[in-house]
Amino acid sequence: MLYLVEMDVNIPESWSEEKLQDYITREKACSQGHQKSGKWVYLWRVAGKYSNVSVLDVESPDELHQIISSLPLFPYMDINVKSLCKHPNAIRETMI
């Protein structure tokens, strides 16, 4: 199952630079682990924002939730999820 996931990160202003860097380091390791597994297929930065647009290929909504909620910055995100399916006019079988 393919999902389009939009994540907007809202870092608390009270965080120290050290705390922020710790979260960023852990976030990178976690997201790259999911990318290497093949579950997190695409990851794009939204220009001008601390946001990303991603495509994940998972077996179930539960697996999607497990992956997203494993991110260290998950508690500080506004997340929008859309389920994807092939459009009948698409000329390619899949984007993956």
Tab-separated table of C-alpha atoms in Angstrom:
chain	number	residue	atom	x	y	z
A	1	MET	CA	0.000	0.000	0.000
A	2	LEU	CA	1.350	3.380	-1.011
A	3	TYR	CA	0.882	6.443	1.149
A	4	LEU	CA	1.725	10.079	0.564
A	5	VAL	CA	2.778	11.558	3.909
A	6	GLU	CA	3.222	15.285	4.501
A	7	MET	CA	5.102	16.167	7.689
A	8	ASP	CA	5.408	19.700	9.062
A	9	VAL	CA	7.869	19.929	11.953
A	10	ASN	CA	7.232	22.398	14.795
A	11	ILE	CA	10.360	22.655	16.938
A	12	PRO	CA	9.694	24.243	20.344
A	13	GLU	CA	11.387	27.635	20.582
A	14	SER	CA	12.618	26.749	24.071
A	15	TRP	CA	14.957	24.003	22.795
A	16	SER	CA	18.687	24.559	23.071
A	17	GLU	CA	20.871	24.140	19.986
A	18	GLU	CA	22.338	21.008	21.590
A	19	LYS	CA	18.908	19.417	22.072
A	20	LEU	CA	17.886	20.328	18.524
A	21	GLN	CA	21.046	18.785	17.056
A	22	ASP	CA	20.479	15.607	19.066
A	23	TYR	CA	16.954	15.255	17.658
A	24	ILE	CA	18.133	16.014	14.111
A	25	THR	CA	20.871	13.365	14.358
A	26	ARG	CA	18.463	10.721	15.681
A	27	GLU	CA	15.792	11.699	13.121
A	28	LYS	CA	18.278	11.249	10.274
A	29	ALA	CA	19.377	7.811	11.485
A	30	CYS	CA	15.784	6.640	11.951
A	31	SER	CA	14.474	7.901	8.605
A	32	GLN	CA	17.499	6.561	6.720
A	33	GLY	CA	16.986	3.152	8.327
A	34	HIS	CA	13.417	3.063	7.015
A	35	GLN	CA	14.631	4.210	3.586
A	36	LYS	CA	17.255	1.454	3.477
A	37	SER	CA	14.557	-1.100	4.339
A	38	GLY	CA	12.662	-0.045	1.205
A	39	LYS	CA	9.576	1.016	3.141
A	40	TRP	CA	10.274	4.779	2.839
A	41	VAL	CA	10.474	5.081	-0.937
A	42	TYR	CA	10.773	8.844	-1.484
A	43	LEU	CA	11.670	11.763	0.778
A	44	TRP	CA	11.579	15.375	-0.416
A	45	ARG	CA	12.117	18.626	1.477
A	46	VAL	CA	9.442	21.294	0.975
A	47	ALA	CA	11.329	24.427	-0.097
A	48	GLY	CA	11.271	27.207	2.458
A	49	LYS	CA	9.726	25.150	5.266
A	50	TYR	CA	10.800	22.623	7.877
A	51	SER	CA	8.569	20.094	6.127
A	52	ASN	CA	8.807	17.057	3.919
A	53	VAL	CA	6.698	15.087	1.496
A	54	SER	CA	7.288	11.349	1.481
A	55	VAL	CA	5.980	8.198	-0.162
A	56	LEU	CA	5.955	5.046	1.917
A	57	ASP	CA	5.207	1.536	0.683
A	58	VAL	CA	3.905	-0.535	3.589
A	59	GLU	CA	1.685	-3.539	4.223
A	60	SER	CA	-0.932	-1.800	6.354
A	61	PRO	CA	-2.009	1.437	8.030
A	62	ASP	CA	-0.658	-0.029	11.274
A	63	GLU	CA	2.799	-0.434	9.740
A	64	LEU	CA	2.650	3.121	8.420
A	65	HIS	CA	1.792	4.395	11.900
A	66	GLN	CA	4.618	2.353	13.436
A	67	ILE	CA	7.152	3.897	11.049
A	68	ILE	CA	5.929	7.472	11.432
A	69	SER	CA	5.608	7.247	15.216
A	70	SER	CA	9.145	5.831	15.501
A	71	LEU	CA	10.559	9.177	14.356
A	72	PRO	CA	12.090	11.144	17.244
A	73	LEU	CA	10.378	14.344	16.036
A	74	PHE	CA	6.962	12.653	15.700
A	75	PRO	CA	5.484	14.429	18.754
A	76	TYR	CA	6.364	17.779	17.152
A	77	MET	CA	4.850	17.114	13.716
A	78	ASP	CA	1.609	17.945	11.997
A	79	ILE	CA	1.066	14.983	9.669
A	80	ASN	CA	-1.264	14.540	6.714
A	81	VAL	CA	-1.623	11.059	5.184
A	82	LYS	CA	-3.194	10.156	1.854
A	83	SER	CA	-3.629	6.646	0.497
A	84	LEU	CA	-2.482	6.289	-3.117
A	85	CYS	CA	-3.537	4.017	-5.946
A	86	LYS	CA	-2.708	3.852	-9.645
A	87	HIS	CA	-4.560	6.350	-11.805
A	88	PRO	CA	-6.254	4.759	-14.856
A	89	ASN	CA	-4.618	7.375	-17.143
A	90	ALA	CA	-1.085	6.759	-15.852
A	91	ILE	CA	1.331	5.554	-18.529
A	92	ARG	CA	3.684	3.893	-16.034
A	93	GLU	CA	2.699	0.828	-14.038
A	94	THR	CA	4.207	2.211	-10.847
A	95	MET	CA	6.415	5.030	-9.620
A	96	ILE	CA	8.515	2.723	-7.466
